[in-house]
Each structure stands twice: as structure tokens, then as C-alpha cells.
Amino acid sequence: MRSAPTILHLDMDAFYASAEQAAKPSLRGKAVVVGGLGPRGVVATASYEARRFGVHSAMPTAQARRLAPHAAYLTPRFTLYRDVSNQVMGLLRALSPLVEPLSLDEAFVDLEAGGAAFDGASAREVGERLRADIRRVTGLSGSVGLAVSKMLAKIGSERAKPDGLVLIEPGTERELLAPLPVRVLPGVGPATGDHLRRAGITTVDEIAEAGQDELVRLLGRAHGTGLYAMALALDERPVVSEREGKSVSVEDTYDLDIHDRVRVRGEVARLAERCTRRLREAGRSGRTVVLKVRRYDFSTLTRSETLRGPTDDPAVVREAAARLLEGVDTTGGVRLLGVGVSGLADYTQEDLFAQAAGERAEAAAEADEQATPGPAAEAVEPVAPAAPEERRWPAGHDVVHAVHGPGWVQGSGVGRVTVRFETPTSAPGRVRTFRTDDPELSLSAPLPLVEEDGGAGGAGRG
């Protein structure tokens, strides 16, 4: 294990909520909750203002509303979050070739590998400069931990929150870890934590005191040995620059169980389209299509089909998912659907069967168009077109109005949508209400949080 605190862990502060506050001047300094807004919704991120009321991630949104009824509740805007994440990861990769992203808002960096730092003083200087650069480029704040290992660097960033930097000096690690709860160590989840608690072990110091043999007896050789080493502040895990995803998937949870088989098929087709769009954005393809179905009784079924070669063709994935659905009984109702692709590759191989089927369908359609309608066809009454589906206006998402310009959705319902017209660089804006089918109002792409010249577009979470 290295002797200098040159492993950096960055964790953006309340990332989704902070990005929304930076984008919406009227929400700065106020409680903001981002997540699913339906009866089964779950909180993804809560701003620090909302956390004061007891709201936290993974909490049911209904419970959060009881704790913080006056907070702003918004649906996630992953396009914005990915754009900001790419900016942050670019800053990290400028420091070192060894950057290990853990999520959109969290990553390890080996500063020594990039020659950016070689001791505590230079590491601290790099960390402070990084925090300043993140605020300059994104308008948001991030917390930094610096230590000799990944485990300790992550503990440091947690102690630095919000908007701070903690450097754990070499030689002080055991003293720092001793009083902390066992859950702070990597690999200690709820089940392992409960197992240790039943054995009278609740702190890291008590793990060290128990000894390796006792931990092996309690948890098995691999887990017990590794956990004992962590309790002694020994973590040899390197920063790994490539964390290739093993699969790409999308899923939706529905506020009300879906009983209509036709709608289920339509949802699966829509999810397949979203999944292949993500595949193409990542420049990947995959061989195995996976369907996930959670039924009304919470039983979850997965079905998979492996193709002859990797593909990123929406039609191929859609047809495979439809075939998998045929083998699943959904008569009792469906509460969640998901479509994924695994066995990823960097190239595609056409599915000849699907291609041939598509060509046959096109030929049949062309023949139908060229056929001369007979008397029977002339006698058929025209079918009235289905009423257009009401446009959805997700709370928090960006819109633009032909007259009033850019804004965001505050809420919608009963045929009306309420919009606040403001941008990341404007003052808090005015609120106006429109019909949901107003032709002058449309959804739009997120605006940058910071102006191109580097001026701050909004306060990050501090």
C-alpha cells in the first residue's frame, strides 16, 4: 500500500437535486426532492434543505411528502445529469489516466499515476483546484477525500460533505476507523452488518479485536479475511480505469398495475427502443436480450434470448423482447417492466432472419398499396382516428414557449400545465398556465448550467 495520500475520491453533493437548483433560480436554497412522483415513487436525491426534514434517498416519495410537504418534487432529467457528469469526468481524466467512475457523480482518481501529486501537500493542492474547477465549469460543488487507499479516500469524501475536502494523514488511519460503525467498510451490507451485530460486533475497532480467525468462522474465509484487513486499514485495491458495463437496460415502474395485454406489449416495445438507443449512444451492441417482469404479487420473472450475433438494431431487440413476453403470464397485472441487452460488444452483426422478415413485410405493404381496391373495399366505412393521447409534462422538465421562451414544468393535470419561465442565468421567473395541448408549448433540451465564458450559472450545494 502506498505511503502518500494520492488516491482521490470525488462525490458530487446531492447531485441531481443540486443540478436542479442550479438550473432553476427559484429553487435555490429551497428543499428539492428528485425521484419518482407516483404512488410507488422513490426518492433518488434530496437537497440538503430537504434532508433537514428527514428526507433521504431510497425513501418512498409518499413518505417524503409527509415529511416535507412544501418541497419541490421533480422527476429526474438524466440528459442533464449525464452532460454535467461528462464535464466532471473530463476534469478528472485531465489529472490522471487512472479514473474509476462509480456512477454519474462519483469516481476514484490515482493522482500518482498521472504525476499530478506525490505527497500530502501536492495532493491537497490538486484536490482544492479540482473543486474550484468543478464549480467554475458546472456551477456545482463536489466533496473530495484524499488518502492512501480507495476505502479511506471514500470515507474522507463522506466526512468532507458538503462542499469540502478531507485528507487522511498516513499513520492516522487506524485511529480514524476504530469508532466507526462496521457498515463503513466495503462489503458490509445489511445482512453482514446484522450478522456481526448478533455476535456483539458493531464498530471497526471491535472487528479488529475479534481477530481474523473469529471473522472467518462468522463470515467464511474470503469475506472474513478481507474484512479483517479492511479493519486494519489495509486496502490494496487499485484504481481501475476501465469499468466496462456488462449490460445496458431500462425499466419502468407503473403507478397502477397494467392489466391490458395490448398495453403491456406496447410498453415492452417502447422499453426496447429506449434500450437500443442507450446501446447506440454508448457505441455498443449485445447478443442477449433480457425481459424483466414484476407482477402484481411482487414476484419477478426474467426471460432471455441469445441472438446469433451482437446487434444494436431496435427492430431485432423489440422482436426478441416480444417473443419473450409471449411466455410470461401477465393476467394478474404488471407493476414493473424492463428490457436489457447483455453480452456487449463493440460491433454489430445483422440478424438475417429479422432483416428478411422486415424485407418481406415491406414488400407486402408495397403490394397492398399498389393493389386496386375492389367493390368490397369501397363499401367499408372509414374508421374514425383515435383521439390523440394527452401530452405528458413531467414536473421539472424543460419546455420552450413560442412567445415566453424557455422555462420548466412546475406541474400539470386536469388539462392544464403550469410553467415557470426562467433559465440558469436569469432571475427567478414568472409562472404561467397553459392548456396541455397548447401548440406554442413544447418540451425542450436542458440548458447549460454555466455560460460558455465560465460564469457561474447557479449556486451549487454548499
Tab-separated table of C-alpha atoms in Angstrom:
chain	number	residue	atom	x	y	z
A	1	MET	CA	0.000	0.000	0.000
A	2	ARG	CA	1.309	3.462	-0.876
A	3	SER	CA	2.665	5.873	1.718
A	4	ALA	CA	1.285	9.151	0.321
A	5	PRO	CA	-2.432	10.200	0.231
A	6	THR	CA	-2.571	10.304	-3.570
A	7	ILE	CA	-5.830	8.409	-4.155
A	8	LEU	CA	-8.682	10.881	-4.579
A	9	HIS	CA	-12.388	10.166	-4.242
A	10	LEU	CA	-14.838	12.737	-5.613
A	11	ASP	CA	-18.512	12.703	-4.701
A	12	MET	CA	-20.739	15.436	-6.086
A	13	ASP	CA	-23.000	16.954	-3.413
A	14	ALA	CA	-26.685	15.934	-3.681
A	15	PHE	CA	-26.010	15.743	-7.394
A	16	TYR	CA	-29.445	15.526	-9.032
A	17	ALA	CA	-31.040	17.993	-6.622
A	18	SER	CA	-28.106	20.414	-6.846
A	19	ALA	CA	-28.250	20.331	-10.640
A	20	GLU	CA	-31.961	21.150	-10.497
A	21	GLN	CA	-31.337	24.057	-8.108
A	22	ALA	CA	-28.596	25.389	-10.386
A	23	ALA	CA	-30.955	25.148	-13.371
A	24	LYS	CA	-33.908	26.779	-11.589
A	25	PRO	CA	-33.165	30.084	-9.818
A	26	SER	CA	-36.478	29.988	-7.926
A	27	LEU	CA	-35.427	26.727	-6.179
A	28	ARG	CA	-32.017	27.807	-4.894
A	29	GLY	CA	-31.809	27.499	-1.148
A	30	LYS	CA	-35.110	25.589	-1.009
A	31	ALA	CA	-35.996	21.951	-0.371
A	32	VAL	CA	-35.858	19.914	-3.593
A	33	VAL	CA	-36.610	16.194	-3.996
A	34	VAL	CA	-35.834	14.327	-7.224
A	35	GLY	CA	-37.316	10.898	-7.937
A	36	GLY	CA	-40.445	9.049	-8.927
A	37	LEU	CA	-43.573	11.077	-8.191
A	38	GLY	CA	-46.255	8.374	-8.432
A	39	PRO	CA	-47.718	6.356	-5.544
A	40	ARG	CA	-44.832	3.895	-5.828
A	41	GLY	CA	-42.143	6.511	-6.459
A	42	VAL	CA	-38.842	6.502	-4.598
A	43	VAL	CA	-36.548	9.431	-3.764
A	44	ALA	CA	-33.374	9.442	-5.901
A	45	THR	CA	-31.763	12.522	-4.303
A	46	ALA	CA	-32.816	15.147	-1.784
A	47	SER	CA	-31.198	18.562	-1.424
A	48	TYR	CA	-29.573	19.388	1.888
A	49	GLU	CA	-32.511	21.672	2.666
A	50	ALA	CA	-34.876	18.698	2.251
A	51	ARG	CA	-32.622	16.427	4.324
A	52	ARG	CA	-33.191	18.672	7.334
A	53	PHE	CA	-36.773	17.375	7.328
A	54	GLY	CA	-35.575	13.756	7.339
A	55	VAL	CA	-35.912	13.104	3.610
A	56	HIS	CA	-33.241	10.817	2.166
A	57	SER	CA	-32.566	8.738	-0.931
A	58	ALA	CA	-34.396	5.402	-1.347
A	59	MET	CA	-37.273	6.698	0.807
A	60	PRO	CA	-40.774	6.304	-0.675
A	61	THR	CA	-41.832	9.614	-2.193
A	62	ALA	CA	-45.161	9.434	-0.345
A	63	GLN	CA	-43.271	9.404	2.962
A	64	ALA	CA	-41.064	12.276	1.808
A	65	ARG	CA	-44.158	14.344	1.002
A	66	ARG	CA	-45.407	13.835	4.557
A	67	LEU	CA	-42.060	14.966	5.995
A	68	ALA	CA	-41.529	17.879	3.605
A	69	PRO	CA	-44.893	18.822	2.073
A	70	HIS	CA	-43.645	22.187	0.788
A	71	ALA	CA	-40.589	20.846	-1.046
A	72	ALA	CA	-40.365	20.916	-4.843
A	73	TYR	CA	-40.843	17.382	-6.205
A	74	LEU	CA	-39.267	16.837	-9.630
A	75	THR	CA	-38.792	13.901	-11.994
A	76	PRO	CA	-35.167	13.157	-12.994
A	77	ARG	CA	-33.606	14.702	-16.096
A	78	PHE	CA	-30.858	12.218	-16.937
A	79	THR	CA	-29.844	14.033	-20.102
A	80	LEU	CA	-28.763	16.993	-17.974
A	81	TYR	CA	-27.094	14.819	-15.339
A	82	ARG	CA	-25.102	12.895	-17.964
A	83	ASP	CA	-23.949	16.127	-19.602
A	84	VAL	CA	-22.708	17.520	-16.271
A	85	SER	CA	-21.134	14.173	-15.377
A	86	ASN	CA	-19.197	14.164	-18.656
A	87	GLN	CA	-17.823	17.609	-17.807
A	88	VAL	CA	-16.727	16.451	-14.347
A	89	MET	CA	-15.181	13.206	-15.610
A	90	GLY	CA	-13.270	15.225	-18.213
A	91	LEU	CA	-11.692	17.270	-15.417
A	92	LEU	CA	-10.728	14.076	-13.591
A	93	ARG	CA	-9.172	12.494	-16.679
A	94	ALA	CA	-7.065	15.608	-17.148
A	95	LEU	CA	-5.434	14.734	-13.803
A	96	SER	CA	-4.678	11.064	-14.402
A	97	PRO	CA	-5.163	8.197	-16.869
A	98	LEU	CA	-6.466	6.103	-13.952
A	99	VAL	CA	-10.030	7.303	-13.291
A	100	GLU	CA	-12.580	4.803	-11.985
A	101	PRO	CA	-16.155	6.118	-12.292
A	102	LEU	CA	-18.596	4.507	-9.860
A	103	SER	CA	-21.675	6.408	-11.035
A	104	LEU	CA	-22.567	9.679	-12.740
A	105	ASP	CA	-21.458	11.677	-9.697
A	106	GLU	CA	-18.712	9.619	-8.063
A	107	ALA	CA	-15.210	8.444	-9.036
A	108	PHE	CA	-11.761	7.446	-7.790
A	109	VAL	CA	-8.593	9.008	-9.253
A	110	ASP	CA	-4.995	7.797	-8.885
A	111	LEU	CA	-3.154	11.130	-8.755
A	112	GLU	CA	0.258	9.470	-8.586
A	113	ALA	CA	-0.303	7.618	-11.856
A	114	GLY	CA	-0.822	10.915	-13.652
A	115	GLY	CA	2.059	12.698	-11.959
A	116	ALA	CA	-0.427	15.167	-10.513
A	117	ALA	CA	0.629	14.612	-6.866
A	118	PHE	CA	3.329	12.766	-4.944
A	119	ASP	CA	2.771	13.770	-1.313
A	120	GLY	CA	0.127	15.209	1.012
A	121	ALA	CA	0.762	18.855	0.171
A	122	SER	CA	0.586	18.388	-3.602
A	123	ALA	CA	-2.476	16.119	-3.278
A	124	ARG	CA	-4.322	18.729	-1.222
A	125	GLU	CA	-3.461	21.408	-3.765
A	126	VAL	CA	-4.793	19.247	-6.609
A	127	GLY	CA	-7.975	18.493	-4.652
A	128	GLU	CA	-8.718	22.139	-3.932
A	129	ARG	CA	-8.036	23.115	-7.531
A	130	LEU	CA	-10.337	20.333	-8.734
A	131	ARG	CA	-13.181	21.554	-6.536
A	132	ALA	CA	-12.733	25.084	-7.882
A	133	ASP	CA	-12.663	23.838	-11.480
A	134	ILE	CA	-15.858	21.813	-10.955
A	135	ARG	CA	-17.664	24.873	-9.627
A	136	ARG	CA	-16.337	27.025	-12.474
A	137	VAL	CA	-17.314	24.544	-15.201
A	138	THR	CA	-20.604	23.193	-13.818
A	139	GLY	CA	-21.752	25.652	-11.145
A	140	LEU	CA	-21.987	22.726	-8.696
A	141	SER	CA	-19.957	21.579	-5.707
A	142	GLY	CA	-18.206	18.304	-5.003
A	143	SER	CA	-16.587	16.850	-1.908
A	144	VAL	CA	-13.108	15.328	-2.035
A	145	GLY	CA	-11.384	12.698	0.067
A	146	LEU	CA	-7.637	12.027	-0.169
A	147	ALA	CA	-5.906	9.003	1.358
A	148	VAL	CA	-3.516	6.123	0.739
A	149	SER	CA	-6.328	3.749	-0.295
A	150	LYS	CA	-9.719	3.727	-2.004
A	151	MET	CA	-11.591	2.766	1.165
A	152	LEU	CA	-10.096	5.635	3.167
A	153	ALA	CA	-10.480	8.173	0.358
A	154	LYS	CA	-14.201	7.375	0.163
A	155	ILE	CA	-14.541	7.750	3.927
A	156	GLY	CA	-12.739	11.083	3.611
A	157	SER	CA	-15.129	12.447	0.977
A	158	GLU	CA	-18.110	11.415	3.125
A	159	ARG	CA	-16.653	13.303	6.082
A	160	ALA	CA	-15.998	16.312	3.821
A	161	LYS	CA	-19.645	16.731	2.809
A	162	PRO	CA	-20.987	19.080	1.805
A	163	ASP	CA	-18.549	21.065	-0.334
A	164	GLY	CA	-15.333	20.222	1.500
A	165	LEU	CA	-12.030	18.364	1.367
A	166	VAL	CA	-10.643	15.902	3.912
A	167	LEU	CA	-7.123	14.485	3.679
A	168	ILE	CA	-6.485	11.472	5.901
A	169	GLU	CA	-2.875	11.689	7.014
A	170	PRO	CA	-0.857	8.473	6.691
A	171	GLY	CA	-0.434	6.844	10.078
A	172	THR	CA	-3.782	8.077	11.446
A	173	GLU	CA	-5.985	5.538	9.658
A	174	ARG	CA	-6.466	3.029	12.490
A	175	GLU	CA	-7.380	5.780	14.944
A	176	LEU	CA	-9.881	7.216	12.477
A	177	LEU	CA	-11.535	3.875	11.707
A	178	ALA	CA	-11.775	2.480	15.237
A	179	PRO	CA	-15.013	4.163	16.436
A	180	LEU	CA	-16.838	4.000	13.087
A	181	PRO	CA	-19.751	1.579	12.548
A	182	VAL	CA	-18.990	-1.643	10.691
A	183	ARG	CA	-21.173	-0.564	7.756
A	184	VAL	CA	-18.486	1.948	6.767
A	185	LEU	CA	-16.285	-0.886	5.460
A	186	PRO	CA	-16.665	-2.110	1.849
A	187	GLY	CA	-18.549	-5.382	1.669
A	188	VAL	CA	-20.564	-4.864	4.854
A	189	GLY	CA	-24.179	-4.608	3.810
A	190	PRO	CA	-27.346	-5.010	5.882
A	191	ALA	CA	-27.077	-8.811	6.108
A	192	THR	CA	-23.404	-8.867	7.140
A	193	GLY	CA	-23.974	-5.951	9.493
A	194	ASP	CA	-26.806	-7.808	11.255
A	195	HIS	CA	-24.683	-10.976	11.465
A	196	LEU	CA	-21.839	-9.057	13.117
A	197	ARG	CA	-24.215	-7.225	15.446
A	198	ARG	CA	-25.632	-10.521	16.691
A	199	ALA	CA	-22.044	-11.525	17.506
A	200	GLY	CA	-21.594	-8.306	19.506
A	201	ILE	CA	-19.501	-6.530	16.864
A	202	THR	CA	-20.742	-3.055	15.951
A	203	THR	CA	-17.594	-0.939	15.368
A	204	VAL	CA	-14.495	-1.301	13.207
A	205	ASP	CA	-12.330	-1.500	16.337
A	206	GLU	CA	-14.375	-4.490	17.532
A	207	ILE	CA	-13.749	-6.210	14.180
A	208	ALA	CA	-10.006	-5.767	14.685
A	209	GLU	CA	-10.240	-7.005	18.273
A	210	ALA	CA	-12.224	-10.105	17.242
A	211	GLY	CA	-9.326	-11.277	15.104
A	212	GLN	CA	-9.137	-12.948	11.726
A	213	ASP	CA	-9.952	-16.470	12.926
A	214	GLU	CA	-13.222	-15.351	14.543
A	215	LEU	CA	-14.251	-13.394	11.449
A	216	VAL	CA	-13.513	-16.385	9.226
A	217	ARG	CA	-15.681	-18.523	11.498
A	218	LEU	CA	-18.520	-15.994	11.310
A	219	LEU	CA	-18.346	-14.988	7.639
A	220	GLY	CA	-16.273	-17.551	5.772
A	221	ARG	CA	-12.640	-17.425	4.709
A	222	ALA	CA	-12.776	-14.965	1.803
A	223	HIS	CA	-15.132	-12.463	3.408
A	224	GLY	CA	-13.700	-12.776	6.921
A	225	THR	CA	-10.087	-12.374	5.795
A	226	GLY	CA	-10.873	-9.383	3.608
A	227	LEU	CA	-12.943	-7.662	6.283
A	228	TYR	CA	-10.225	-8.126	8.901
A	229	ALA	CA	-7.674	-6.496	6.572
A	230	MET	CA	-10.029	-3.557	5.973
A	231	ALA	CA	-10.469	-3.075	9.732
A	232	LEU	CA	-6.683	-2.753	9.975
A	233	ALA	CA	-6.845	-0.047	7.255
A	234	LEU	CA	-5.235	-2.388	4.710
A	235	ASP	CA	-6.777	-1.892	1.271
A	236	GLU	CA	-4.672	-2.863	-1.732
A	237	ARG	CA	-7.391	-2.393	-4.364
A	238	PRO	CA	-6.023	-0.398	-7.321
A	239	VAL	CA	-7.859	2.342	-9.175
A	240	VAL	CA	-9.124	0.672	-12.356
A	241	SER	CA	-9.632	2.951	-15.328
A	242	GLU	CA	-11.973	0.714	-17.319
A	243	ARG	CA	-15.193	-0.479	-15.716
A	244	GLU	CA	-16.926	-1.977	-18.739
A	245	GLY	CA	-20.649	-2.341	-18.287
A	246	LYS	CA	-21.828	-5.912	-18.622
A	247	SER	CA	-25.275	-4.888	-19.804
A	248	VAL	CA	-27.491	-1.990	-20.799
A	249	SER	CA	-31.056	-1.977	-19.523
A	250	VAL	CA	-34.057	0.237	-18.884
A	251	GLU	CA	-37.134	-0.359	-16.755
A	252	ASP	CA	-40.271	1.434	-15.634
A	253	THR	CA	-42.405	1.009	-12.502
A	254	TYR	CA	-46.070	1.857	-13.002
A	255	ASP	CA	-48.254	3.772	-10.579
A	256	LEU	CA	-51.128	1.347	-11.243
A	257	ASP	CA	-50.789	-2.290	-12.265
A	258	ILE	CA	-51.194	-2.837	-16.015
A	259	HIS	CA	-53.774	-5.491	-16.857
A	260	ASP	CA	-54.263	-4.764	-20.563
A	261	ARG	CA	-52.088	-7.191	-22.530
A	262	VAL	CA	-52.009	-4.851	-25.520
A	263	ARG	CA	-50.604	-2.061	-23.370
A	264	VAL	CA	-48.040	-4.436	-21.862
A	265	ARG	CA	-46.839	-5.286	-25.372
A	266	GLY	CA	-46.662	-1.595	-26.214
A	267	GLU	CA	-44.643	-0.820	-23.074
A	268	VAL	CA	-42.181	-3.617	-23.850
A	269	ALA	CA	-41.732	-2.264	-27.387
A	270	ARG	CA	-41.134	1.245	-26.034
A	271	LEU	CA	-38.585	-0.032	-23.499
A	272	ALA	CA	-36.780	-1.957	-26.243
A	273	GLU	CA	-36.475	1.257	-28.261
A	274	ARG	CA	-35.029	3.118	-25.233
A	275	CYS	CA	-32.621	0.291	-24.519
A	276	THR	CA	-31.200	0.201	-28.042
A	277	ARG	CA	-30.936	3.981	-28.050
A	278	ARG	CA	-28.691	3.742	-24.976
A	279	LEU	CA	-26.699	0.970	-26.658
A	280	ARG	CA	-26.044	3.154	-29.683
A	281	GLU	CA	-25.154	6.171	-27.561
A	282	ALA	CA	-22.517	4.016	-25.843
A	283	GLY	CA	-21.263	2.658	-29.169
A	284	ARG	CA	-22.036	-0.895	-28.086
A	285	SER	CA	-24.106	-3.856	-29.198
A	286	GLY	CA	-25.200	-7.056	-27.473
A	287	ARG	CA	-26.115	-10.674	-28.089
A	288	THR	CA	-28.594	-11.455	-25.304
A	289	VAL	CA	-31.966	-9.732	-24.895
A	290	VAL	CA	-33.422	-9.873	-21.381
A	291	LEU	CA	-37.032	-9.210	-20.362
A	292	LYS	CA	-37.893	-8.427	-16.723
A	293	VAL	CA	-41.479	-8.574	-15.443
A	294	ARG	CA	-42.562	-7.828	-11.869
A	295	ARG	CA	-46.129	-8.958	-11.357
A	296	TYR	CA	-48.909	-7.726	-9.087
A	297	ASP	CA	-47.761	-10.028	-6.249
A	298	PHE	CA	-44.169	-8.699	-6.409
A	299	SER	CA	-42.907	-11.935	-7.979
A	300	THR	CA	-40.228	-11.052	-10.532
A	301	LEU	CA	-39.594	-13.078	-13.686
A	302	THR	CA	-36.701	-12.736	-16.128
A	303	ARG	CA	-36.538	-14.304	-19.552
A	304	SER	CA	-33.643	-14.108	-22.018
A	305	GLU	CA	-32.888	-14.963	-25.621
A	306	THR	CA	-29.403	-15.088	-27.127
A	307	LEU	CA	-29.138	-13.965	-30.746
A	308	ARG	CA	-26.733	-15.368	-33.346
A	309	GLY	CA	-24.592	-12.236	-33.127
A	310	PRO	CA	-24.425	-8.841	-31.372
A	311	THR	CA	-26.883	-6.191	-32.535
A	312	ASP	CA	-27.985	-2.643	-31.797
A	313	ASP	CA	-30.969	-2.830	-34.161
A	314	PRO	CA	-34.164	-1.615	-32.409
A	315	ALA	CA	-36.326	-3.947	-34.520
A	316	VAL	CA	-34.273	-7.004	-33.554
A	317	VAL	CA	-34.347	-6.194	-29.836
A	318	ARG	CA	-38.043	-5.274	-29.983
A	319	GLU	CA	-38.979	-8.540	-31.705
A	320	ALA	CA	-36.890	-10.628	-29.284
A	321	ALA	CA	-38.473	-8.910	-26.278
A	322	ALA	CA	-41.936	-9.507	-27.750
A	323	ARG	CA	-41.172	-13.213	-28.170
A	324	LEU	CA	-40.013	-13.417	-24.552
A	325	LEU	CA	-43.190	-11.694	-23.374
A	326	GLU	CA	-45.329	-14.374	-25.029
A	327	GLY	CA	-44.038	-16.860	-22.464
A	328	VAL	CA	-44.972	-14.749	-19.428
A	329	ASP	CA	-48.411	-14.770	-17.785
A	330	THR	CA	-49.453	-11.172	-17.018
A	331	THR	CA	-53.154	-11.725	-16.377
A	332	GLY	CA	-52.938	-10.690	-12.719
A	333	GLY	CA	-51.355	-7.352	-13.556
A	334	VAL	CA	-47.854	-5.965	-14.055
A	335	ARG	CA	-46.195	-3.349	-11.826
A	336	LEU	CA	-42.728	-3.209	-13.475
A	337	LEU	CA	-41.302	-3.981	-16.913
A	338	GLY	CA	-37.712	-3.898	-18.077
A	339	VAL	CA	-35.740	-4.682	-21.224
A	340	GLY	CA	-31.977	-5.177	-21.265
A	341	VAL	CA	-29.184	-6.311	-23.550
A	342	SER	CA	-26.125	-8.173	-22.268
A	343	GLY	CA	-23.125	-9.889	-23.827
A	344	LEU	CA	-21.902	-6.490	-25.012
A	345	ALA	CA	-19.523	-5.979	-27.911
A	346	ASP	CA	-18.125	-3.065	-29.899
A	347	TYR	CA	-19.506	-4.266	-33.249
A	348	THR	CA	-22.800	-5.482	-34.672
A	349	GLN	CA	-23.797	-8.466	-36.756
A	350	GLU	CA	-27.030	-8.233	-38.679
A	351	ASP	CA	-29.776	-10.640	-37.657
A	352	LEU	CA	-30.531	-12.079	-41.079
A	353	PHE	CA	-33.829	-13.615	-40.020
A	354	ALA	CA	-35.118	-10.270	-38.720
A	355	GLN	CA	-33.790	-8.486	-41.786
A	356	ALA	CA	-35.515	-10.956	-44.114
A	357	ALA	CA	-38.748	-10.649	-42.156
A	358	GLY	CA	-38.552	-6.874	-42.414
A	359	GLU	CA	-37.978	-7.044	-46.160
A	360	ARG	CA	-40.967	-9.386	-46.559
A	361	ALA	CA	-43.158	-7.020	-44.521
A	362	GLU	CA	-42.060	-4.049	-46.650
A	363	ALA	CA	-42.767	-5.969	-49.834
A	364	ALA	CA	-46.224	-6.979	-48.588
A	365	ALA	CA	-47.024	-3.387	-47.628
A	366	GLU	CA	-45.905	-2.155	-51.026
A	367	ALA	CA	-48.079	-4.766	-52.736
A	368	ASP	CA	-51.079	-3.702	-50.677
A	369	GLU	CA	-50.581	-0.073	-51.676
A	370	GLN	CA	-50.416	-0.964	-55.372
A	371	ALA	CA	-53.445	-3.286	-55.308
A	372	THR	CA	-56.641	-1.933	-56.877
A	373	PRO	CA	-59.413	-1.798	-54.280
A	374	GLY	CA	-62.444	-3.960	-55.185
A	375	PRO	CA	-66.141	-3.353	-54.526
A	376	ALA	CA	-65.901	-4.826	-51.036
A	377	ALA	CA	-63.155	-2.380	-50.124
A	378	GLU	CA	-65.192	0.540	-51.442
A	379	ALA	CA	-68.104	-0.422	-49.209
A	380	VAL	CA	-66.075	-0.305	-45.994
A	381	GLU	CA	-66.900	2.669	-43.786
A	382	PRO	CA	-63.900	4.826	-42.873
A	383	VAL	CA	-62.701	4.311	-39.297
A	384	ALA	CA	-62.553	7.437	-37.185
A	385	PRO	CA	-58.999	8.167	-35.983
A	386	ALA	CA	-58.313	7.550	-32.312
A	387	ALA	CA	-58.328	10.588	-30.105
A	388	PRO	CA	-54.773	11.899	-29.645
A	389	GLU	CA	-53.190	10.935	-26.326
A	390	GLU	CA	-52.785	13.851	-23.952
A	391	ARG	CA	-49.231	15.147	-23.937
A	392	ARG	CA	-47.222	14.383	-20.788
A	393	TRP	CA	-45.488	17.221	-18.972
A	394	PRO	CA	-43.100	15.729	-16.345
A	395	ALA	CA	-42.532	18.001	-13.354
A	396	GLY	CA	-39.179	19.768	-13.597
A	397	HIS	CA	-38.569	19.112	-17.277
A	398	ASP	CA	-37.582	21.825	-19.739
A	399	VAL	CA	-40.025	23.494	-22.087
A	400	VAL	CA	-39.983	26.367	-24.531
A	401	HIS	CA	-42.891	28.645	-25.477
A	402	ALA	CA	-43.062	30.458	-28.785
A	403	VAL	CA	-43.742	33.763	-27.023
A	404	HIS	CA	-42.392	33.462	-23.481
A	405	GLY	CA	-39.225	31.477	-24.219
A	406	PRO	CA	-37.598	28.747	-22.098
A	407	GLY	CA	-38.899	27.526	-18.756
A	408	TRP	CA	-39.696	24.367	-16.806
A	409	VAL	CA	-42.803	22.444	-15.770
A	410	GLN	CA	-43.978	23.136	-12.233
A	411	GLY	CA	-46.914	20.768	-12.506
A	412	SER	CA	-49.734	19.528	-14.705
A	413	GLY	CA	-53.169	17.971	-14.504
A	414	VAL	CA	-56.826	18.378	-15.496
A	415	GLY	CA	-55.799	19.508	-18.966
A	416	ARG	CA	-53.501	22.291	-17.710
A	417	VAL	CA	-49.722	22.659	-17.349
A	418	THR	CA	-48.041	25.282	-15.165
A	419	VAL	CA	-44.686	26.631	-16.317
A	420	ARG	CA	-42.143	28.863	-14.592
A	421	PHE	CA	-40.186	30.863	-17.163
A	422	GLU	CA	-36.584	31.168	-16.035
A	423	THR	CA	-33.138	29.911	-17.051
A	424	PRO	CA	-29.964	29.009	-15.124
A	425	THR	CA	-28.590	32.525	-15.681
A	426	SER	CA	-31.778	34.542	-15.126
A	427	ALA	CA	-33.522	35.869	-12.051
A	428	PRO	CA	-36.425	33.814	-10.624
A	429	GLY	CA	-39.122	33.851	-13.281
A	430	ARG	CA	-42.865	34.278	-13.602
A	431	VAL	CA	-45.397	31.444	-13.590
A	432	ARG	CA	-47.990	30.948	-16.324
A	433	THR	CA	-50.581	28.247	-17.004
A	434	PHE	CA	-51.465	26.782	-20.418
A	435	ARG	CA	-53.609	24.041	-21.896
A	436	THR	CA	-51.684	20.776	-22.154
A	437	ASP	CA	-52.310	20.800	-25.920
A	438	ASP	CA	-51.124	24.387	-26.453
A	439	PRO	CA	-49.366	24.270	-29.864
A	440	GLU	CA	-46.927	27.022	-28.836
A	441	LEU	CA	-45.557	24.992	-25.896
A	442	SER	CA	-43.181	22.052	-26.297
A	443	LEU	CA	-40.630	20.064	-24.340
A	444	SER	CA	-37.004	21.053	-24.972
A	445	ALA	CA	-33.440	20.032	-24.204
A	446	PRO	CA	-31.832	21.183	-20.924
A	447	LEU	CA	-29.917	24.456	-20.978
A	448	PRO	CA	-26.256	24.520	-19.814
A	449	LEU	CA	-25.907	25.326	-16.118
A	450	VAL	CA	-22.981	27.665	-16.793
A	451	GLU	CA	-22.428	30.143	-19.581
A	452	GLU	CA	-19.724	29.264	-22.108
A	453	ASP	CA	-17.430	32.013	-20.831
A	454	GLY	CA	-17.266	30.180	-17.476
A	455	GLY	CA	-19.545	32.457	-15.477
A	456	ALA	CA	-21.429	30.621	-12.752
A	457	GLY	CA	-24.898	29.683	-13.838
A	458	GLY	CA	-26.167	28.832	-10.381
A	459	ALA	CA	-25.093	28.090	-6.861
A	460	GLY	CA	-24.090	24.520	-6.133
A	461	ARG	CA	-24.929	22.846	-2.891
A	462	GLY	CA	-22.681	24.015	-0.112
